[in-house]
PDB file of C-alpha atoms and ligand atoms in Angstrom:
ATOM      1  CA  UNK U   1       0.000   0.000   0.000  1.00  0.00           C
ATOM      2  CA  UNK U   2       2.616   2.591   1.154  1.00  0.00           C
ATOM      3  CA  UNK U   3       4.612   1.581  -2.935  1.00  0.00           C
ATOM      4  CA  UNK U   4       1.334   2.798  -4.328  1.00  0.00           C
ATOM      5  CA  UNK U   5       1.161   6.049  -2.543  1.00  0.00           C
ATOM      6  CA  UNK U   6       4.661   6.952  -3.442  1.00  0.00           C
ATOM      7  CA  UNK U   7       3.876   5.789  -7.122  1.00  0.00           C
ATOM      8  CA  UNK U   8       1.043   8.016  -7.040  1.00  0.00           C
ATOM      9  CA  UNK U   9       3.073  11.010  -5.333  1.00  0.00           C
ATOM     10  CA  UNK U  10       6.243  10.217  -8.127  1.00  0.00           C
ATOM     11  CA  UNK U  11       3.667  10.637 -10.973  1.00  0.00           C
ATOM     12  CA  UNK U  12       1.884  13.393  -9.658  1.00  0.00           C
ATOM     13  CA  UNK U  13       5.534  15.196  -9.695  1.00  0.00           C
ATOM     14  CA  UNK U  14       5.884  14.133 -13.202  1.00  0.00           C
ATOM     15  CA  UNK U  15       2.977  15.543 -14.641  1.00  0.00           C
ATOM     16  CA  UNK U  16       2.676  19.158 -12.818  1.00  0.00           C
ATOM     17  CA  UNK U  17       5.311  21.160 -14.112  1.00  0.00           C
ATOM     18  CA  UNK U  18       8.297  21.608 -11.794  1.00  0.00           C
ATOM     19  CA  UNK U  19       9.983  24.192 -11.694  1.00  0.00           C
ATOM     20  CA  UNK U  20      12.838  23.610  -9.321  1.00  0.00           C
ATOM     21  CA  UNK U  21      11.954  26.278  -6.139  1.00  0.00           C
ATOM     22  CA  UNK U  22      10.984  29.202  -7.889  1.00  0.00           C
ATOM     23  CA  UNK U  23       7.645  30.659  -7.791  1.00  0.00           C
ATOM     24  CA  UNK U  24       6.437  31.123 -10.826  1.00  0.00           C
ATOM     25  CA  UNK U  25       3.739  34.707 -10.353  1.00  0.00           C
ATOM     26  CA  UNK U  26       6.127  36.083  -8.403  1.00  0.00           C
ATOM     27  CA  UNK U  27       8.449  35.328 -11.240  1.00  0.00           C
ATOM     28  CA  UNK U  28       6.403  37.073 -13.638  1.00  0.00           C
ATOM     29  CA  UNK U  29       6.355  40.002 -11.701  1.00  0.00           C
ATOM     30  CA  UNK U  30       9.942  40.195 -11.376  1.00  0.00           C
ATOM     31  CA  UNK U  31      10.351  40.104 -14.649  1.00  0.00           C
ATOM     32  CA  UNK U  32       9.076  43.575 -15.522  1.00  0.00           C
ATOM     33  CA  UNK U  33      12.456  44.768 -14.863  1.00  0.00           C
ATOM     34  CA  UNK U  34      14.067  42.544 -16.709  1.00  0.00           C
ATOM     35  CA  UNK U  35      11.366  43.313 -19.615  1.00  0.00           C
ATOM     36  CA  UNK U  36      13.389  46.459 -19.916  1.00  0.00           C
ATOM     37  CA  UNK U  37      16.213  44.747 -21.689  1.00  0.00           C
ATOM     38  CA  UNK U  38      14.795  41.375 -22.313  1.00  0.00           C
ATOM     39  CA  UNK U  39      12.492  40.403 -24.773  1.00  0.00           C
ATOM     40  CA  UNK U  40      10.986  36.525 -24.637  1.00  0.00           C
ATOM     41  CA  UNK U  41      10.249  35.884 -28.518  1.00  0.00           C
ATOM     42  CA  UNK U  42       8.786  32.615 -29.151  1.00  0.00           C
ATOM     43  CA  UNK U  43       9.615  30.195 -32.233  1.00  0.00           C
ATOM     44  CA  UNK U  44       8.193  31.673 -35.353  1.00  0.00           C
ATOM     45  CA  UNK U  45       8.962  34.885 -34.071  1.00  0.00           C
ATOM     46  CA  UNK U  46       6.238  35.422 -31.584  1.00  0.00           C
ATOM     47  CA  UNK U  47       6.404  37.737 -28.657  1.00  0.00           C
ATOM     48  CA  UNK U  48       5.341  36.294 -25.278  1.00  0.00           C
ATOM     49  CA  UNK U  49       6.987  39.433 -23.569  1.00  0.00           C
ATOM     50  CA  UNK U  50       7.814  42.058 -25.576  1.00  0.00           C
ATOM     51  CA  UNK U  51      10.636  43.549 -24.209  1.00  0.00           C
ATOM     52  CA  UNK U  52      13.333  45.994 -25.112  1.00  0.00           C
ATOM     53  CA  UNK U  53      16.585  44.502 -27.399  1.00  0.00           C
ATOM     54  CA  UNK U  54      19.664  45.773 -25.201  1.00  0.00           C
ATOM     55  CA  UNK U  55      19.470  41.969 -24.009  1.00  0.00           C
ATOM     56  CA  UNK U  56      19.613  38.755 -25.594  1.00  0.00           C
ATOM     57  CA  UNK U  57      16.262  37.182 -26.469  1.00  0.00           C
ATOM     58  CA  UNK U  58      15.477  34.728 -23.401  1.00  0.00           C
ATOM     59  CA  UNK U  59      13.017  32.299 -24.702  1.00  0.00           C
ATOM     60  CA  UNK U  60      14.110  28.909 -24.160  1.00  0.00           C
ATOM     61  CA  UNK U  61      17.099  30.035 -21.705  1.00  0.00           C
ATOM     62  CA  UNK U  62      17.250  27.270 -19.788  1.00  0.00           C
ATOM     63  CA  UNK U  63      19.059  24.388 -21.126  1.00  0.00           C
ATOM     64  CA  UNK U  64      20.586  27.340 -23.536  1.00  0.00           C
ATOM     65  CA  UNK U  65      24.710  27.625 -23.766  1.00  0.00           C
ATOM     66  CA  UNK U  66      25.320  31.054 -22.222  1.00  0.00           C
ATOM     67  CA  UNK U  67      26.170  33.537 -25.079  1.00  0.00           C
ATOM     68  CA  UNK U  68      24.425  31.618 -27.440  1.00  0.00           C
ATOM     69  CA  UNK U  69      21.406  33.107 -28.478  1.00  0.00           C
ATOM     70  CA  UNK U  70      22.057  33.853 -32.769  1.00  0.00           C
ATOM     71  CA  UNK U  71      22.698  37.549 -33.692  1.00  0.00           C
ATOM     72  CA  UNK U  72      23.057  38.828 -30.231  1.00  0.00           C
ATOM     73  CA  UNK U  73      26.571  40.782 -29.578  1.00  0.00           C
ATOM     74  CA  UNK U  74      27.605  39.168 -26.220  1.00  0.00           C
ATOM     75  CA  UNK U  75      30.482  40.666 -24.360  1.00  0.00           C
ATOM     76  CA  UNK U  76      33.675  38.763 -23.968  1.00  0.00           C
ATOM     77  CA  UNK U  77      33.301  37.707 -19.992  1.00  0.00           C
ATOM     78  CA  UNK U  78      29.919  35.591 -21.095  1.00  0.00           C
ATOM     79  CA  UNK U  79      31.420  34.394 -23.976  1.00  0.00           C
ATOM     80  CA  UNK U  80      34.472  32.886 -22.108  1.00  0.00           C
ATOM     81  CA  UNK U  81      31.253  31.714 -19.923  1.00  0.00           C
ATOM     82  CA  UNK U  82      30.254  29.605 -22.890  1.00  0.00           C
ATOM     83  CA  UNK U  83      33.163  28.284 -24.049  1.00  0.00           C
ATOM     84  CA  UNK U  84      33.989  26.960 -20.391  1.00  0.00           C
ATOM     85  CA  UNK U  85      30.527  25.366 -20.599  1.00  0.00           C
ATOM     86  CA  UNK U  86      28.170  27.124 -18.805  1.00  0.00           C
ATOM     87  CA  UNK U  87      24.957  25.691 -19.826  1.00  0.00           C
ATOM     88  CA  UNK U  88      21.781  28.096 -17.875  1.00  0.00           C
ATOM     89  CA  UNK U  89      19.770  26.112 -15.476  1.00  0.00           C
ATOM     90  CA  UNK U  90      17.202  27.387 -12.799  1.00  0.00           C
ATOM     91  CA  UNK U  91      20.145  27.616 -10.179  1.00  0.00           C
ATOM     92  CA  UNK U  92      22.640  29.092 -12.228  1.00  0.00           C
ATOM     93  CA  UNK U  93      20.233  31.947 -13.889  1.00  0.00           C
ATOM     94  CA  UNK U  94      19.159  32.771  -9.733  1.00  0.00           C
ATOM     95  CA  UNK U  95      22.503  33.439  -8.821  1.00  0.00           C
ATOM     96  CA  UNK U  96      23.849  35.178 -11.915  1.00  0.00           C
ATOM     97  CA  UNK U  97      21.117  37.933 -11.770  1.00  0.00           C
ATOM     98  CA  UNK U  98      22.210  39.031  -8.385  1.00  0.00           C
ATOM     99  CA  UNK U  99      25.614  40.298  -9.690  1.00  0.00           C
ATOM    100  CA  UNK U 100      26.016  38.825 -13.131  1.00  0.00           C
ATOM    101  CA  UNK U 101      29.936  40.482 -13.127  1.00  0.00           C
ATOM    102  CA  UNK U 102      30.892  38.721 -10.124  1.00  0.00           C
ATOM    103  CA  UNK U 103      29.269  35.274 -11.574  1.00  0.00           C
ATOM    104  CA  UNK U 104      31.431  35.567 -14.583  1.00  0.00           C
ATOM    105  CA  UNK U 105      34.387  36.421 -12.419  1.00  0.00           C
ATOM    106  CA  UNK U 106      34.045  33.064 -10.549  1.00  0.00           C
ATOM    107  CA  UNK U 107      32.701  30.810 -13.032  1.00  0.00           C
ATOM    108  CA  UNK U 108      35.445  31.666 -15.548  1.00  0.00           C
ATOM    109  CA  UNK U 109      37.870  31.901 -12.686  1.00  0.00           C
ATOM    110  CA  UNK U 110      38.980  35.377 -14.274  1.00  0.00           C
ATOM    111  CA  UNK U 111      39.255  38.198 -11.768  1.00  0.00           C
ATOM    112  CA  UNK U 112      39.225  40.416 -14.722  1.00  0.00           C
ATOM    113  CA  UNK U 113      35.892  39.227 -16.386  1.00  0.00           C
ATOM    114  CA  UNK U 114      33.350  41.776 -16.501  1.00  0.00           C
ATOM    115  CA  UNK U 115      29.387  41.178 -17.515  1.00  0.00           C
ATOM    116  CA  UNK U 116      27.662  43.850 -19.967  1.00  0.00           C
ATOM    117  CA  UNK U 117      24.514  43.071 -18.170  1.00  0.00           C
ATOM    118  CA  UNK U 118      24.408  46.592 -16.066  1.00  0.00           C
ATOM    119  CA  UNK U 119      21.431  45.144 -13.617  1.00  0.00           C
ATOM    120  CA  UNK U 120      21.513  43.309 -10.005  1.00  0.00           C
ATOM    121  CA  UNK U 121      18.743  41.697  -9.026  1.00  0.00           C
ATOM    122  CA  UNK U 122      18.563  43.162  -5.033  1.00  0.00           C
ATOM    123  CA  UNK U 123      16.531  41.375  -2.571  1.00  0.00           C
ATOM    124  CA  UNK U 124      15.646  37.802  -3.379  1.00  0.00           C
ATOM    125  CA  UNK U 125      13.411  36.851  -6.545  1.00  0.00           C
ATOM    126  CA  UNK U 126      16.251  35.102  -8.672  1.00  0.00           C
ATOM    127  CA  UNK U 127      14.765  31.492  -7.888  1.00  0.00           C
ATOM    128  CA  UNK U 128      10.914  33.103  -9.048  1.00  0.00           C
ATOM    129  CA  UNK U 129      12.537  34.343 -12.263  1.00  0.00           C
ATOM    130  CA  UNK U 130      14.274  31.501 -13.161  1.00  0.00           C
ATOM    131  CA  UNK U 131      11.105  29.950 -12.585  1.00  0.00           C
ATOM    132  CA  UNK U 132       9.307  31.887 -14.739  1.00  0.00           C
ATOM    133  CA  UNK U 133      11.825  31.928 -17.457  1.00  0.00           C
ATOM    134  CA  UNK U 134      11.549  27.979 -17.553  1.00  0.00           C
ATOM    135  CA  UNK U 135       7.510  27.768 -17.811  1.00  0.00           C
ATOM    136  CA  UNK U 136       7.770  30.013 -20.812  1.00  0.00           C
ATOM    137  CA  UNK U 137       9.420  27.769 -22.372  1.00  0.00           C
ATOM    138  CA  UNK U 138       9.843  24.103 -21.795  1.00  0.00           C
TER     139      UNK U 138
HETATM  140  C1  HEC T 201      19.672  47.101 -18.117  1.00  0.00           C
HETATM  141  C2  HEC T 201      19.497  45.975 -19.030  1.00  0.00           C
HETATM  142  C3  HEC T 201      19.255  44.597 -18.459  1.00  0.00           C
HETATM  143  C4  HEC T 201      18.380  44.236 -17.455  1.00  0.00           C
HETATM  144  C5  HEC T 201      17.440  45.118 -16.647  1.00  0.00           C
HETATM  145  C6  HEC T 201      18.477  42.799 -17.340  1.00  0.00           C
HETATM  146  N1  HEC T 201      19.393  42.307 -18.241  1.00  0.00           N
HETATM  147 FE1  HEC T 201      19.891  40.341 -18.508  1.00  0.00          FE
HETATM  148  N2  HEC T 201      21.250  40.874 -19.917  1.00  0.00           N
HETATM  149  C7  HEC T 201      21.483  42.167 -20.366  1.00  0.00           C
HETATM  150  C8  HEC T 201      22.592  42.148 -21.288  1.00  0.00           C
HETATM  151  C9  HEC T 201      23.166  43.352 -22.026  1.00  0.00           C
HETATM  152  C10 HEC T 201      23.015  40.805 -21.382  1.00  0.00           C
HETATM  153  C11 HEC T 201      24.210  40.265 -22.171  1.00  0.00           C
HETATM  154  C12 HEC T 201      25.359  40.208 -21.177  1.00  0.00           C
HETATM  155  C13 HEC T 201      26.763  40.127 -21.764  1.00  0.00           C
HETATM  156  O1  HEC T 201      26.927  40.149 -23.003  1.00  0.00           O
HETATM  157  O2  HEC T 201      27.699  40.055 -20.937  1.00  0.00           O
HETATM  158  C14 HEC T 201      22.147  40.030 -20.506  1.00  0.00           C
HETATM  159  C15 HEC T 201      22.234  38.651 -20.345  1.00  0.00           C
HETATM  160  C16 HEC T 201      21.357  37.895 -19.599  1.00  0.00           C
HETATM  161  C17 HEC T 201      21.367  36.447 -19.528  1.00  0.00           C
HETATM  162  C18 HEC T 201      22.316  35.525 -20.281  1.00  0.00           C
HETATM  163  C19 HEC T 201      21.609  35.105 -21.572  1.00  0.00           C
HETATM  164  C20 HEC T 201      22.433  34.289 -22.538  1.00  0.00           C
HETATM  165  O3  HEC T 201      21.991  34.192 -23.705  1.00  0.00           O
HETATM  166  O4  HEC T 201      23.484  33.737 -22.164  1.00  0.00           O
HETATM  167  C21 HEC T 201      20.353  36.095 -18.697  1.00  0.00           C
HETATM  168  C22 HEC T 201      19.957  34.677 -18.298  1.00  0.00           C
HETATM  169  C23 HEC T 201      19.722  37.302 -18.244  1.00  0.00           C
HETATM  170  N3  HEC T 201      20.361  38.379 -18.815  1.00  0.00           N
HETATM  171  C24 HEC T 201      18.639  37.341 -17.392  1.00  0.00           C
HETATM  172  C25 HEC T 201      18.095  38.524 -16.884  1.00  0.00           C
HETATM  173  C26 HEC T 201      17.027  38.543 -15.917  1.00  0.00           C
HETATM  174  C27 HEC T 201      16.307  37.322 -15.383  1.00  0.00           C
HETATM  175  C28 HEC T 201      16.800  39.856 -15.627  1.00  0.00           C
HETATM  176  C29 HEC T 201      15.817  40.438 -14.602  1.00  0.00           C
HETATM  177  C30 HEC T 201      15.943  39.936 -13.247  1.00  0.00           C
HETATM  178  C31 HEC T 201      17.708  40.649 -16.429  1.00  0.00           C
HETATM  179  N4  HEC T 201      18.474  39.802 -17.173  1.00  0.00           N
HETATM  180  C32 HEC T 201      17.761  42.035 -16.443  1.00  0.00           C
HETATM  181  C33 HEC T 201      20.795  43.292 -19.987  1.00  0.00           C
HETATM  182  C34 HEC T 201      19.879  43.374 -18.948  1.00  0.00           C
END
């Protein structure tokens, strides 16, 4: 009896979206200030969040290579990012947005990297935006 209660909890996990420990409306409203920059275009070119074009595009983010989005002119730090293999997940996008300059600096091990991304997510949310980010588009 207690196998089929698990089974029933494991494939109730499955089938509601998880995303990680974000919360997803609060997500969404976090996002407005990342709308300033960001845009979240859709395949066929369809804008869930129309969004201003000083950032990259960040549909489909997550499970993205950083620096990676086509046509977007990435500065060197993220690049480096890339090529190291940073790969975005949930966890990696929460802690990046709090000082992306100082993420580059310690994932590239380079005290001289530096981040073009001129925003710092103060006070919590990073979790609820990654969250958000990865129900647009999964
Ligand atoms: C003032 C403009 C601005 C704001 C506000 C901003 N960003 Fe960015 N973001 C950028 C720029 C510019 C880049 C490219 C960074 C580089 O080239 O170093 C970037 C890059 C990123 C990347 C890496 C994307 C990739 O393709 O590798 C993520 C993820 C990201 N931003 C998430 C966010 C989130 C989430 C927020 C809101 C909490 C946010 N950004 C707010 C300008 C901004």
């Amino acid at each position: 009896m207690k196998v089929h209660i698990l089974a029933a909890i494991t494939l109730m996990a499955l089938s509601t979206p998880v995303f990680a420990s974000g919360n997803v409306a609060k997500g969404a409203t976090i996002f407005h200030m990342c709308q300033a920059c960001h845009s979240i275009i859709g395949p066929n070119g369809k804008a869930i969040v129309r969004g201003g074009k000083i950032g990259p595009n960040l549909y489909g983010v997550i499970g993205r290579r950083a620096a990676s989005e086509p046509g977007f002119h990435y500065g060197a730090g993220i690049i480096e990012a890339g090529k190291k293999g940073l790969v975005w997940n949930q966890k990696e996008i929460a802690t990046y947005v709090k000082d992306p300059t100082k993420y580059l600096q310690q994932y590239t091990g380079d005290k001289g990297a530096h981040s073009n991304m001129p925003f710092k997510l103060q006070g919590g949310g990073g979790a609820d935006v990654a969250a958000y980010l990865a129900s647009v588009a999964h």
